[in-house]
Coordinates of C-alpha atoms and ligand atoms in Angstrom, one line a residue:
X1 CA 85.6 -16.4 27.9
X2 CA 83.2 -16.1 24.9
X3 CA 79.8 -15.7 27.0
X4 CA 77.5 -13.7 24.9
X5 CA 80.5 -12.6 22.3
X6 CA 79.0 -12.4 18.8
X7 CA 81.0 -14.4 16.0
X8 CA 82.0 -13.7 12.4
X9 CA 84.2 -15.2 9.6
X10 CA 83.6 -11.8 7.7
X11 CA 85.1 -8.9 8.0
X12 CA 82.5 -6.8 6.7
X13 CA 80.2 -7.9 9.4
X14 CA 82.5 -7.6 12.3
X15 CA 80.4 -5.2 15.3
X16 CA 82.0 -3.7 18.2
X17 CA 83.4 -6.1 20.4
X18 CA 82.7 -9.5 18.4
X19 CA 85.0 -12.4 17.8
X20 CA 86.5 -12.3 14.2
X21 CA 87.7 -16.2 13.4
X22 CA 90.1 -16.1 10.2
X23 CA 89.2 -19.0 8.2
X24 CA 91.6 -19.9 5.1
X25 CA 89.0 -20.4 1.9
X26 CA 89.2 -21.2 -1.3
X27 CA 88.8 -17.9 -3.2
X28 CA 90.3 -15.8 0.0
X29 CA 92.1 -15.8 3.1
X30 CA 90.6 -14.4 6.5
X31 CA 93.7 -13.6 8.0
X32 CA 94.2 -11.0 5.2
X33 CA 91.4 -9.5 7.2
X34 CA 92.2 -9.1 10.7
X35 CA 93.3 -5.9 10.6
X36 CA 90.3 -4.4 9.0
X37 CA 88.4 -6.6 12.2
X38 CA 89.7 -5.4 14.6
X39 CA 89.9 -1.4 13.2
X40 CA 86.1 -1.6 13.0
X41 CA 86.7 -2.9 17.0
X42 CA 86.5 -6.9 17.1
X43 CA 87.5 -7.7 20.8
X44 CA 89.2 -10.8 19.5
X45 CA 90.9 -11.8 16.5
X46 CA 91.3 -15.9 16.2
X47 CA 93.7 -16.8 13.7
X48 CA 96.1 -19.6 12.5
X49 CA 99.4 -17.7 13.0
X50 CA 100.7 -14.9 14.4
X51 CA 99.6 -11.9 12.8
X52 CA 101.5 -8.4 12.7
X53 CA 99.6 -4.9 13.7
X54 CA 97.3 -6.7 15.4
X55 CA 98.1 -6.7 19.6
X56 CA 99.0 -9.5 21.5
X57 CA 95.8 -9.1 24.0
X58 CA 93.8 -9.7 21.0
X59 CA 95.2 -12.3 19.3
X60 CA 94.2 -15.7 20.2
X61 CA 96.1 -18.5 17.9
X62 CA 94.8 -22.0 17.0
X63 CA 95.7 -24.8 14.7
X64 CA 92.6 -24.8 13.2
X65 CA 89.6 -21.8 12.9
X66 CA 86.9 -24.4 12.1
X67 CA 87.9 -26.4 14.6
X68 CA 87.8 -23.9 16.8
X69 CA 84.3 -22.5 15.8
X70 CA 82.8 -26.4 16.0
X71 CA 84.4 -27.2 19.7
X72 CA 82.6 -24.0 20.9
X73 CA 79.6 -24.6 19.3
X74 CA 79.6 -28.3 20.7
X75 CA 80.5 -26.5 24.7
X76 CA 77.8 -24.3 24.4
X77 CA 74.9 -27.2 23.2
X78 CA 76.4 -29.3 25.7
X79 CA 75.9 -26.7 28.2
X80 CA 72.1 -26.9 27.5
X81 CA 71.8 -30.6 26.2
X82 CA 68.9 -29.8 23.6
X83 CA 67.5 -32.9 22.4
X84 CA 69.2 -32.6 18.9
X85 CA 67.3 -33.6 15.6
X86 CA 69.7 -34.2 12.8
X87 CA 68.8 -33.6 9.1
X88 CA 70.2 -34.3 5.7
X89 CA 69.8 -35.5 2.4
X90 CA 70.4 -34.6 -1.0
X91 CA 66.6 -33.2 -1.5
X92 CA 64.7 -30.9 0.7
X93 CA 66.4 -30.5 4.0
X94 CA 65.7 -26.7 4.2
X95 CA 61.8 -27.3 3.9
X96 CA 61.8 -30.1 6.0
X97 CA 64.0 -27.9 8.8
X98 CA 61.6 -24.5 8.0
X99 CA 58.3 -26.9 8.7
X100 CA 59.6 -29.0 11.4
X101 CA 60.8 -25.3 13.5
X102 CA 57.1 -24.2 13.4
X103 CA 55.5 -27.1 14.1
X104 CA 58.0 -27.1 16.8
X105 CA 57.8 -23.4 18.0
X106 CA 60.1 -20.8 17.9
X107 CA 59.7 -20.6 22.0
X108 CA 60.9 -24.3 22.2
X109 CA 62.8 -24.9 19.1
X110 CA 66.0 -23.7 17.3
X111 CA 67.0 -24.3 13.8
X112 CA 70.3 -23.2 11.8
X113 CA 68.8 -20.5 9.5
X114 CA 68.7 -20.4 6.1
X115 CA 72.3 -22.2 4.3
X116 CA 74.2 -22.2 7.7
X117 CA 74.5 -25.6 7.1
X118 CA 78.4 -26.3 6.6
X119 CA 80.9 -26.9 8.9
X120 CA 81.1 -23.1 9.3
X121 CA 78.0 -22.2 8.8
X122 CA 76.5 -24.5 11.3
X123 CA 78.7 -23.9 14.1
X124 CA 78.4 -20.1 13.7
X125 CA 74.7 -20.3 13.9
X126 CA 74.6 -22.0 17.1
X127 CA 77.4 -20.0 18.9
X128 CA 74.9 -16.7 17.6
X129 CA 71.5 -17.6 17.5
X130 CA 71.3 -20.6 19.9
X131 CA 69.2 -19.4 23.1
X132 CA 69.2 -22.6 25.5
X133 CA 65.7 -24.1 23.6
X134 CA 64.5 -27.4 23.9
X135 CA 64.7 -28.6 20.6
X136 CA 67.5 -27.8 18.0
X137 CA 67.3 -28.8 14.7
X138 CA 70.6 -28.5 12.7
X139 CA 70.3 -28.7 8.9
X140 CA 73.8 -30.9 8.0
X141 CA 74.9 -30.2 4.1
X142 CA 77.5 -32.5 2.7
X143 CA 79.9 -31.5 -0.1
X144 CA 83.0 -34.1 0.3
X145 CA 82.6 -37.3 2.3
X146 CA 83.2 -36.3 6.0
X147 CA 81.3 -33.2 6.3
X148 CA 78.4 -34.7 7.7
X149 CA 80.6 -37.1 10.5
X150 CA 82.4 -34.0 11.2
X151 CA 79.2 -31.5 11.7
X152 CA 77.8 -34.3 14.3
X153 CA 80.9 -33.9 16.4
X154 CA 78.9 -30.7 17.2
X155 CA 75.9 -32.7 18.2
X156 CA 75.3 -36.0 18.0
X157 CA 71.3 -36.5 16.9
X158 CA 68.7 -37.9 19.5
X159 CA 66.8 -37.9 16.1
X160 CA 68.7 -38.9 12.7
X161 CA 66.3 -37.7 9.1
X162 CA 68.3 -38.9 6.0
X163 CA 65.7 -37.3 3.2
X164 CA 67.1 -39.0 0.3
X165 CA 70.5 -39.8 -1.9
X166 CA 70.6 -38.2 -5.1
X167 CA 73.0 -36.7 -7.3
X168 CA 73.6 -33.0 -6.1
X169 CA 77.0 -32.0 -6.4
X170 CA 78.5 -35.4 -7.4
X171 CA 81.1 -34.0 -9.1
X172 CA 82.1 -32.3 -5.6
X173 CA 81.2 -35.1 -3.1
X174 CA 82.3 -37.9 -5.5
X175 CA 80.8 -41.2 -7.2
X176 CA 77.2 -41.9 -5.9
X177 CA 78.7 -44.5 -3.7
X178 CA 80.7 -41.8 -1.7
X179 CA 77.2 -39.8 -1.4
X180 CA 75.2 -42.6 0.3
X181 CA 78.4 -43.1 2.5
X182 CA 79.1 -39.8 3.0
X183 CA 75.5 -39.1 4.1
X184 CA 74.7 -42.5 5.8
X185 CA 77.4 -41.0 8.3
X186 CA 74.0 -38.9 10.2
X187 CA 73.2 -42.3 11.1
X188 CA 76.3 -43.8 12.1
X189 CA 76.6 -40.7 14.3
X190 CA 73.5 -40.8 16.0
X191 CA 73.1 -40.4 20.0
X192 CA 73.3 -44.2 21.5
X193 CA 69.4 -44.2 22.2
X194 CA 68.7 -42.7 19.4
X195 CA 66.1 -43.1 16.4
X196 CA 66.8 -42.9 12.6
X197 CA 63.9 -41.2 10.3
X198 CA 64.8 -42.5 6.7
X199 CA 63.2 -42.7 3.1
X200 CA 62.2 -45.9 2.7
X201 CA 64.8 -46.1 -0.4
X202 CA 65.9 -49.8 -1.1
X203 CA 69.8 -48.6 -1.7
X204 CA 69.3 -46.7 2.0
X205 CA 67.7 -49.5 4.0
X206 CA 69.9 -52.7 2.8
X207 CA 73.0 -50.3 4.6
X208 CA 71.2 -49.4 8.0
X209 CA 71.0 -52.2 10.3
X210 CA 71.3 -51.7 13.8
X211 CA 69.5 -48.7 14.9
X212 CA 65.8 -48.4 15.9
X213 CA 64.9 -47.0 12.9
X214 CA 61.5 -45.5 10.8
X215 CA 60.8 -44.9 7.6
X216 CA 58.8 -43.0 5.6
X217 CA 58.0 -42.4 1.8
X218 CA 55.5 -42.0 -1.2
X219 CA 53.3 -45.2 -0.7
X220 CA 55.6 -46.6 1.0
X221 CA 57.1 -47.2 4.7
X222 CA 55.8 -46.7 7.8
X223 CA 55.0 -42.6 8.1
X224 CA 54.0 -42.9 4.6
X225 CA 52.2 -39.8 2.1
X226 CA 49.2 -42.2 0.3
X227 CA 47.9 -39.7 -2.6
X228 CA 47.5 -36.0 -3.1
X229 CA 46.0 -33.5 -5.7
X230 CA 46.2 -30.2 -6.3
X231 CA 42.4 -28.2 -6.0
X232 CA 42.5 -24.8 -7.0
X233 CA 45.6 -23.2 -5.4
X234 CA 46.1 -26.0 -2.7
X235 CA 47.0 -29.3 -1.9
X236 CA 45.1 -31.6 -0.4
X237 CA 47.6 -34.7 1.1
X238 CA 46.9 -38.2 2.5
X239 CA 49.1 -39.6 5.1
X240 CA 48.7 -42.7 6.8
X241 CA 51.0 -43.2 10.0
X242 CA 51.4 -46.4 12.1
X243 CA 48.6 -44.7 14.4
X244 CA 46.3 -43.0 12.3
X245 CA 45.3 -41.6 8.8
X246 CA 45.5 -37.5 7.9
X247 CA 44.4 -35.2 5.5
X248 CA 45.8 -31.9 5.2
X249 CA 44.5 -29.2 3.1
X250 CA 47.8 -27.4 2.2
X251 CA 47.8 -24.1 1.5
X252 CA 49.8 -23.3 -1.8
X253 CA 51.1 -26.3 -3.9
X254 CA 53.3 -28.8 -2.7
X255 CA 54.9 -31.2 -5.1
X256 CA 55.6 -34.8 -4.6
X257 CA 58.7 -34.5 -3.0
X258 CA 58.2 -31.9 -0.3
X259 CA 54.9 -33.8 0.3
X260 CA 56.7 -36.8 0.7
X261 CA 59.5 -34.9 3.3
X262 CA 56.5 -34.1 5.4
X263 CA 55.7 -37.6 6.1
X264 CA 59.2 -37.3 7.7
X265 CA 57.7 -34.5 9.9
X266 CA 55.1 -36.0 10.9
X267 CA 57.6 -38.8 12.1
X268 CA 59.5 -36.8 13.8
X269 CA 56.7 -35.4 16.2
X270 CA 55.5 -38.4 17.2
X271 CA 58.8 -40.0 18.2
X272 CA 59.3 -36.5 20.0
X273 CA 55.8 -36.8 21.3
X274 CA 54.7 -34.2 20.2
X275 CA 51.2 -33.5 18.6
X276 CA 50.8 -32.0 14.9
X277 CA 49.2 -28.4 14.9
X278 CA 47.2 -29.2 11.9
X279 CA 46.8 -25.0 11.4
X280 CA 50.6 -24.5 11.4
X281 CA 51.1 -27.4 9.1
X282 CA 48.0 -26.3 6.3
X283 CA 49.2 -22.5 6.2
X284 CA 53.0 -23.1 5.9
X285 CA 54.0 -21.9 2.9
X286 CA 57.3 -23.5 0.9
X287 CA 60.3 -21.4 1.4
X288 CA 60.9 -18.8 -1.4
X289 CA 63.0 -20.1 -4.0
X290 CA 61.9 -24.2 -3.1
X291 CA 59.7 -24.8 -5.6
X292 CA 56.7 -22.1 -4.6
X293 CA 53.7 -21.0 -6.7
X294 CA 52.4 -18.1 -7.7
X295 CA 49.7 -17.0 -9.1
X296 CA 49.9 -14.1 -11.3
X297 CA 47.2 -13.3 -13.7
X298 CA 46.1 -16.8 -13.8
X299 CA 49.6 -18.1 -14.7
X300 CA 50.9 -20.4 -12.0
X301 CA 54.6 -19.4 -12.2
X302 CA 56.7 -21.4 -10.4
X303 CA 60.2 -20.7 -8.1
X304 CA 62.2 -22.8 -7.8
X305 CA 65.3 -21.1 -8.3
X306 CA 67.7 -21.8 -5.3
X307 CA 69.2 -25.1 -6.5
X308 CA 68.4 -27.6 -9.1
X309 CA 69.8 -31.3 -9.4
X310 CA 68.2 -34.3 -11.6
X311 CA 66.4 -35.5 -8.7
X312 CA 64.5 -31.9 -8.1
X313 CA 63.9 -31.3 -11.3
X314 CA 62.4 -34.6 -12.3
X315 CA 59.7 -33.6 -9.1
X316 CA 59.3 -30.2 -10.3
X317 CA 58.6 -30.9 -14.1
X318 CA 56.2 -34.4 -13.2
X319 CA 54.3 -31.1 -11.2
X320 CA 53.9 -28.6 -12.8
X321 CA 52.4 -31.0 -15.6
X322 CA 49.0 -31.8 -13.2
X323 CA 49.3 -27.9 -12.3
X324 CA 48.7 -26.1 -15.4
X325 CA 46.7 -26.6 -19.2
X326 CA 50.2 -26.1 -21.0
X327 CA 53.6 -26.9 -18.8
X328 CA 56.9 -24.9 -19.9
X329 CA 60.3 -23.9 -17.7
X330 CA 63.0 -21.7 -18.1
X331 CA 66.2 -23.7 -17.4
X332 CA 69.8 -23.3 -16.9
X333 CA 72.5 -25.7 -16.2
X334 CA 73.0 -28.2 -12.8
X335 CA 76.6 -27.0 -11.6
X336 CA 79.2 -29.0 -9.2
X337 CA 78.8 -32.0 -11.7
X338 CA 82.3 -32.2 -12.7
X339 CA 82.7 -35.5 -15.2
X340 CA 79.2 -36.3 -14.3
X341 CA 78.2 -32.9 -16.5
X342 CA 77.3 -34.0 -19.9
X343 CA 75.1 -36.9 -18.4
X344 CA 73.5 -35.2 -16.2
X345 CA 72.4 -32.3 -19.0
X346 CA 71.6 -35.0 -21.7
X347 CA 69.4 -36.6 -19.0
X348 CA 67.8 -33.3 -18.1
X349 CA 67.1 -32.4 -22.2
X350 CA 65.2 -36.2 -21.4
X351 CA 63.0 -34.8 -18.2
X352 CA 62.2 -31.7 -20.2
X353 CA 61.1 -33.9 -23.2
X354 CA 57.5 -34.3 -21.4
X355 CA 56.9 -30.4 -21.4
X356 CA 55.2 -28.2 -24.0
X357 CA 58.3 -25.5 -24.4
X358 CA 61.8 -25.1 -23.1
X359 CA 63.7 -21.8 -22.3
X360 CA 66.9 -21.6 -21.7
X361 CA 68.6 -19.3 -19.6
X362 CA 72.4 -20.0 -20.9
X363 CA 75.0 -17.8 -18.8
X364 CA 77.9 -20.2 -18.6
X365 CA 77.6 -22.8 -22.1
X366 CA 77.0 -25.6 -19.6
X367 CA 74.2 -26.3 -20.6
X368 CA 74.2 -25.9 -24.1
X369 CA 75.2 -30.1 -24.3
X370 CA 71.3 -30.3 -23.5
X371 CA 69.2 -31.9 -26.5
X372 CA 65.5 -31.3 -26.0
X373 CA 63.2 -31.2 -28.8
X374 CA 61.2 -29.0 -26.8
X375 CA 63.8 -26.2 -26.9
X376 CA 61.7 -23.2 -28.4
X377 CA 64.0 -20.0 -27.1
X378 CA 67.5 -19.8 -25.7
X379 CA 69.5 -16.6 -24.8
X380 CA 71.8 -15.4 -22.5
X381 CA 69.8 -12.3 -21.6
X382 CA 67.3 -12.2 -18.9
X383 CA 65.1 -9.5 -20.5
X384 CA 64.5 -11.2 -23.9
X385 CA 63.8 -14.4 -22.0
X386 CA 61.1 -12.3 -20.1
X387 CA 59.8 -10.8 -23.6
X388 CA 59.6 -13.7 -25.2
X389 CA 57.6 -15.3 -22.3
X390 CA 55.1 -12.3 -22.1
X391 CA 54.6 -13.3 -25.9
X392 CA 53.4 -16.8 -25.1
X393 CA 52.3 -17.7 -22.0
X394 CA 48.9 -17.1 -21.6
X395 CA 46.4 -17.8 -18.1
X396 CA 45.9 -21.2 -17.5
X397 CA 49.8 -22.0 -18.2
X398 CA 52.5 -23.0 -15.9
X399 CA 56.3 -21.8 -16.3
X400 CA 58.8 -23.3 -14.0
X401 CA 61.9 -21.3 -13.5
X402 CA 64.5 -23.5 -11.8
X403 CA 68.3 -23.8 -12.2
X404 CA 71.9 -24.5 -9.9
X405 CA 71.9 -21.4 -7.3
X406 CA 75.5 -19.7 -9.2
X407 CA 73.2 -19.5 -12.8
X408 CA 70.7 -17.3 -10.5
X409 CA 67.7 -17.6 -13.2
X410 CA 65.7 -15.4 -10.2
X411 CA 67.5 -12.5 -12.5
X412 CA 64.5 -13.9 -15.7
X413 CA 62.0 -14.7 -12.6
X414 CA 61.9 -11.1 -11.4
X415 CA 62.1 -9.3 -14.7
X416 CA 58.8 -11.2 -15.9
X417 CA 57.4 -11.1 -13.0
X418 CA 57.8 -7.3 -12.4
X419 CA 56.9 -6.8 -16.2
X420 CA 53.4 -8.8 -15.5
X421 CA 53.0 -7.0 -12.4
X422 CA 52.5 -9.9 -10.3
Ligands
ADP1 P1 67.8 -28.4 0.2 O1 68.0 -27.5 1.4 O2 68.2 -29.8 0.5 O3 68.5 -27.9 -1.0 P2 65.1 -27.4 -0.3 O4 64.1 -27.5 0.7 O5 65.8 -26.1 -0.5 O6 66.2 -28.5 0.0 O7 64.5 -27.9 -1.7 C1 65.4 -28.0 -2.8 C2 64.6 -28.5 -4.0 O8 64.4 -29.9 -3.9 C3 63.3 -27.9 -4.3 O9 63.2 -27.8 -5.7 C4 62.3 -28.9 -3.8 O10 61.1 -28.8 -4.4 C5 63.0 -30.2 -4.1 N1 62.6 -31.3 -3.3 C6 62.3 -31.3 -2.0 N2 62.1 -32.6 -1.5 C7 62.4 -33.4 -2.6 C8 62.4 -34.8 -2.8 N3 62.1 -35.6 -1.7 N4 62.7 -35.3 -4.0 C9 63.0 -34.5 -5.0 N5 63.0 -33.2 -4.9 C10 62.7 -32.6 -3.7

């Protein structure tokens, strides 16, 4: 019935003749919205109730929206049966994703764009963008314990990456103990014949027993990343793999972490069979907002400004400290912490402790709990923080700019960056 039909969860991108799907949310309701839908000429509404105005023909009524997205999403994979490669962690799923679809191909290989990663998101990606390839790589993100079992109902992985288990949205998700569940759940809900990719992380491996499994990590494991430096503006990487030993020479700088997510990647092709194109892999270029570098005027300024948790920023700041002559950042807090807040800002004001200066974005008072001798400027406006860093970075220096996604500190990157012309 829904061949070809386009799907949205927002009104204000409904198109002639797509689906609407009402979802209840937290801040709204989409059933408040069907009207508006189907005016701007949805086919379909699909909604938990009956809803006045809008006619019968056009009304199609479930128990549950998501429910409803997820089972059609599952049909239409099954329809296809890609071989499904399943990733998660608390750390560096969208690089890992972005890196894997190229090495992959975009001819042979699907992947859930961008934050299309929930139990929304997901599904609607597939029943959109999904075009019968080969290979589909779905990006899992967990916020409560379940998420991830329930996003694998969609598609249970061939090929099972758990990245790491840190502390990102603990105060969502739960104790650390729920997180490791929570995401140990890829594995648990892996295809019969399938094979798990995972860090080799003590607190992971004493909990996976039975499936064929590989691991991976820094030194360590069987797909493992030996050393790396940083010459000039690149990267150069060892790897050593149960086959054979690599070097890449990475364009742009990679830090320690997304270095070590590769080593996942190169995992991943070989239980796939497929060979690494070396090219694709040098000239890949981190996703904007993940920890990328820029030079500009012989400052390396860092983004990193999409997400921040203790775990991302410890890799970020032991970085940028080979990168440049003087290290600083301009921080702001790590939200979805709940009880876990004050520790986690006391233990960032520790992390910072090894830079040279510390700006602080402060928008919401979060993260004014943070004590760090290093603290040399704080304001809650994005143009004095970009005056005051025109006034003392000088070439040769690094500035990391890297906070939660709702403090957006790319409001401070922008202004200096547009004011340096970079
Ligand atoms: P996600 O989609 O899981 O949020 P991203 O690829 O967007 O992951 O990266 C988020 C942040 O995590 C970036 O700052 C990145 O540099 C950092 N990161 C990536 N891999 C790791 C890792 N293994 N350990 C710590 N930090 C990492």
């Amino acid at each position: 019935m829904f061949e070809n039909s386009r799907f949205v969860v927002d009104s204000r991108q409904v198109t002639p003749g797509c689906v609407f799907v009402a979802i209840k949310g937290e801040k709204t309701d989409g059933h408040f919205y069907a009207n508006e839908a189907i005016n701007k000429g949805a086919a379909y509404v699909v909604a938990e109730k009956k809803l006045q105005h809008i006619p019968e023909e056009k009304l199609i009524t479930v128990n549950d929206t998501i429910e409803f997205l997820l089972s059609n999403a599952r049909e239409k994979l099954k329809k296809h049966n890609p071989v499904v490669i399943g990733i998660t962690g608390s750390n560096g799923k969208t690089t890992t994703k972005e890196l894997l679809y190229q090495l992959l191909g975009k001819d042979r290989a699907f992947r859930n764009p961008g934050n299309l990663n929930t139990e929304i998101g997901l599904p609607l990606s597939i029943l959109n963008e999904y075009n019968a390839e080969k290979f589909a790589i779905l990006e899992m993100a967990m916020n409560k314990f379940g998420d991830i079992a329930r996003l694998c109902q969609i598609a249970m992985p061939h090929v099972a990456i758990l990245l790491n288990v840190g502390t990102a949205h603990r105060g969502i998700a739960g104790n650390q103990e729920m997180i490791l569940r929570g995401k140990l759940q890829l594995i648990e809900n892996m295809q019969k014949n399938g094979t798990a990719i995972v860090l080799y992380d003590k607190k992971l491996l004493d909990r996976i027993s039975l499936k064929p499994m590989v691991t991976f990590g820094y030194k360590k494991g069987d797909y493992q990343l030996v050393d790396y430096c940083y010459i000039d503006f690149s990267t150069k990487a060892f790897y050593k793999t149960p086959r054979e030993q690599l070097i890449f020479n990475l364009k742009s700088i990679w830090n320690a972490g997304q270095l070590t997510n590769i080593s996942a990647v190169l995992a991943a092709l070989d239980i796939l069979g497929i060979d690494c194109n070396k090219n694709i892999l040098e000239n890949f270029t981190p996703v904007a907002g993940r920890f990328r570098v820029m030079n500009c005027n012989g400052i390396y300024v860092v983004d990193d400004t999409y997400n921040a948790s203790i775990e991302s920023f410890e890799t970020a700041v032991e970085t940028i400290k080979k990168l440049g002559k003087r290290s600083f950042a301009v921080v702001g807090s790590i939200k979805e912490q709940g009880k876990y807040s004050i520790e986690t800002h006391r233990k960032l004001g520790e992390i910072l402790e090894k830079l040279d200066g510390v700006v602080v974005y402060n928008v919401d008072n979060e993260i004014e709990i943070m004590n760090c001798s290093k603290k040399i400027f704080a304001s809650n406006n994005a143009t004095e923080i970009s005056d005051f860093l025109k006034r003392i970075l000088i070439p040769g220096d690094v500035v990391l700019f890297k906070a939660s996604r709702s403090v957006q500190i790319e409001k401070v990157l922008q202004i200096y960056t547009e004011e340096i012309r970079c």
